[in-house]
Short mmCIF file of C-alpha atoms in Angstrom, two decimals:
data_model
loop_
_atom_site.label_atom_id
_atom_site.label_comp_id
_atom_site.label_asym_id
_atom_site.label_seq_id
_atom_site.Cartn_x
_atom_site.Cartn_y
_atom_site.Cartn_z
CA MET A 1 20.60 -52.76 -24.05
CA ALA A 2 20.74 -56.49 -24.85
CA PHE A 3 23.46 -58.53 -26.49
CA VAL A 4 26.34 -56.33 -27.64
CA ASP A 5 29.77 -56.70 -29.19
CA LEU A 6 32.51 -56.72 -26.57
CA LEU A 7 33.77 -53.32 -27.74
CA ALA A 8 30.28 -51.85 -27.27
CA LEU A 9 30.28 -52.44 -23.50
CA PRO A 10 30.33 -49.24 -21.43
CA PRO A 11 33.89 -47.84 -21.51
CA SER A 12 34.35 -47.80 -17.74
CA GLY A 13 33.02 -49.48 -14.62
CA VAL A 14 32.94 -52.97 -13.17
CA LEU A 15 32.15 -55.91 -15.44
CA ILE A 16 30.81 -59.25 -14.27
CA GLY A 17 32.05 -62.47 -15.87
CA ILE A 18 29.85 -65.55 -16.07
CA ASP A 19 30.89 -69.12 -16.80
CA PRO A 20 27.51 -70.69 -17.63
CA GLY A 21 27.40 -74.35 -16.68
CA SER A 22 24.57 -76.85 -16.71
CA LYS A 23 24.32 -76.88 -12.90
CA THR A 24 26.23 -73.77 -11.85
CA LEU A 25 27.11 -70.21 -12.78
CA GLY A 26 30.71 -69.28 -12.11
CA ILE A 27 30.89 -65.57 -11.29
CA ALA A 28 33.86 -63.21 -11.47
CA ALA A 29 34.19 -59.43 -11.33
CA SER A 30 36.64 -56.86 -12.61
CA ASP A 31 38.02 -54.00 -10.58
CA THR A 32 36.68 -50.55 -11.50
CA ASN A 33 39.75 -49.83 -13.66
CA ARG A 34 39.33 -53.17 -15.47
CA TYR A 35 42.88 -54.34 -14.86
CA ILE A 36 42.12 -57.69 -13.27
CA ALA A 37 39.30 -60.20 -13.04
CA THR A 38 38.77 -61.98 -9.72
CA PRO A 39 36.67 -65.06 -8.96
CA VAL A 40 33.64 -64.14 -6.83
CA GLU A 41 31.55 -67.26 -6.26
CA THR A 42 29.81 -70.23 -7.79
CA ILE A 43 26.02 -70.04 -7.85
CA ILE A 44 24.15 -73.33 -7.87
CA LYS A 45 21.30 -73.20 -10.39
CA GLY A 46 18.98 -75.75 -8.80
CA LYS A 47 15.69 -76.82 -10.36
CA LYS A 48 14.55 -73.23 -10.93
CA LEU A 49 16.70 -70.49 -12.43
CA ALA A 50 15.06 -67.59 -10.57
CA PRO A 51 17.00 -67.95 -7.27
CA ALA A 52 20.30 -68.14 -9.17
CA LEU A 53 19.40 -65.00 -11.12
CA ASP A 54 18.39 -63.28 -7.86
CA ARG A 55 21.88 -63.97 -6.50
CA LEU A 56 23.51 -62.86 -9.76
CA PHE A 57 21.62 -59.55 -9.66
CA ALA A 58 22.59 -59.08 -6.00
CA ILE A 59 26.27 -59.40 -6.98
CA ILE A 60 25.76 -57.01 -9.90
CA ASP A 61 24.11 -54.47 -7.58
CA GLU A 62 26.68 -54.88 -4.77
CA ARG A 63 29.51 -54.18 -7.20
CA HIS A 64 27.65 -51.51 -9.22
CA ALA A 65 28.47 -53.45 -12.38
CA VAL A 66 27.76 -51.83 -15.74
CA GLY A 67 27.83 -54.93 -17.94
CA ILE A 68 28.34 -58.67 -18.25
CA VAL A 69 30.80 -60.80 -20.18
CA MET A 70 29.38 -64.30 -20.57
CA GLY A 71 31.35 -67.30 -21.70
CA LEU A 72 30.12 -68.84 -24.92
CA PRO A 73 30.95 -72.57 -24.88
CA LEU A 74 31.61 -73.23 -28.55
CA ASN A 75 32.71 -76.60 -29.85
CA MET A 76 36.42 -76.96 -30.58
CA ASP A 77 35.72 -76.43 -34.30
CA GLY A 78 33.98 -73.12 -33.51
CA SER A 79 30.46 -74.38 -34.14
CA SER A 80 27.57 -73.95 -31.71
CA GLY A 81 26.20 -76.91 -29.81
CA PRO A 82 23.72 -77.49 -26.99
CA ARG A 83 25.94 -75.77 -24.39
CA ALA A 84 26.17 -72.61 -26.53
CA GLN A 85 22.39 -72.68 -27.00
CA SER A 86 22.00 -72.96 -23.23
CA ALA A 87 24.25 -69.90 -22.75
CA ARG A 88 22.12 -67.94 -25.23
CA ALA A 89 18.99 -68.99 -23.32
CA LEU A 90 20.60 -67.75 -20.09
CA LEU A 91 21.34 -64.42 -21.79
CA HIS A 92 17.66 -64.08 -22.72
CA ASN A 93 16.59 -64.97 -19.16
CA ILE A 94 18.91 -62.30 -17.75
CA LEU A 95 17.68 -59.71 -20.24
CA GLY A 96 14.10 -60.65 -19.45
CA ARG A 97 14.67 -59.40 -15.93
CA ARG A 98 17.18 -56.61 -16.34
CA ASP A 99 18.34 -54.37 -19.18
CA LEU A 100 22.11 -54.77 -19.12
CA PRO A 101 24.69 -54.89 -21.90
CA ILE A 102 25.93 -58.48 -22.26
CA ALA A 103 28.78 -59.57 -24.50
CA PHE A 104 29.88 -63.12 -25.28
CA GLN A 105 33.49 -64.27 -24.95
CA ASP A 106 34.71 -67.55 -26.43
CA GLU A 107 35.34 -69.82 -23.47
CA ARG A 108 36.91 -72.85 -25.11
CA LEU A 109 39.45 -74.44 -22.75
CA THR A 110 38.92 -71.97 -19.88
CA SER A 111 37.95 -74.68 -17.39
CA ALA A 112 41.04 -76.68 -18.35
CA GLU A 113 43.19 -73.55 -17.95
CA ALA A 114 41.64 -72.85 -14.53
CA GLU A 115 42.21 -76.46 -13.47
CA ARG A 116 45.89 -76.32 -14.50
CA ALA A 117 46.42 -73.10 -12.56
CA MET A 118 44.85 -74.57 -9.42
CA ILE A 119 46.92 -77.75 -9.71
CA ALA A 120 50.03 -75.58 -10.04
CA ALA A 121 48.91 -73.77 -6.87
CA ASP A 122 48.74 -77.20 -5.18
CA LEU A 123 45.04 -76.99 -4.31
CA SER A 124 43.35 -80.20 -3.25
CA ARG A 125 40.90 -81.90 -5.59
CA ALA A 126 38.00 -80.90 -3.31
CA ARG A 127 39.10 -77.26 -3.21
CA ARG A 128 39.57 -77.22 -7.00
CA ALA A 129 36.01 -78.54 -7.42
CA GLU A 130 34.71 -75.68 -5.25
CA LEU A 131 36.61 -73.01 -7.18
CA ILE A 132 36.68 -74.23 -10.80
CA ASP A 133 33.58 -72.41 -12.09
CA ALA A 134 34.37 -69.02 -10.54
CA SER A 135 38.01 -69.38 -11.66
CA ALA A 136 36.89 -70.17 -15.21
CA ALA A 137 34.63 -67.08 -15.08
CA ALA A 138 37.68 -65.01 -14.06
CA ILE A 139 39.64 -66.35 -17.04
CA ILE A 140 36.73 -65.57 -19.39
CA LEU A 141 36.49 -62.05 -17.99
CA GLN A 142 40.27 -61.48 -17.98
CA THR A 143 40.44 -62.53 -21.64
CA ALA A 144 37.75 -59.95 -22.43
CA LEU A 145 39.52 -57.26 -20.36
CA ASP A 146 42.74 -57.95 -22.25
CA ARG A 147 40.90 -57.70 -25.58
CA LEU A 148 39.36 -54.39 -24.51
CA GLU A 149 42.75 -53.06 -23.43
CA ASN A 150 44.37 -54.08 -26.72
CA ALA A 151 41.55 -52.47 -28.70
CA ALA A 152 41.97 -49.14 -26.90
#
């Protein structure tokens, strides 16, 4: 499979959302009907990527996911920087271990949006820190689900 356009993802089945950070991977999942994205967990990357990928693939297998939507952290002007390059490297590491369709979704401001939602929900600073990455992944995935729905 490899990197695909969002509209080229399989037409049905669970999708996994990833918010790729420098130290963590925020993970979210859609329901089978692709109506809603839900935060799943935050995976700590650690010094080696392999254990984080092992956990990611366990989530993919548990949920019988058919594809991935990965956040692409572009600069505010739309250009690519080091964080976008890191996301592309993660894509290649995932594809090096498993043949899955992966689409990028612009993730500018998703962490800020997730933070605002958690503040509105009156979550403590510590709880927000625990949930921010998975919540950002859910926003990335929900944005993609909405785009897919509007394209249908």
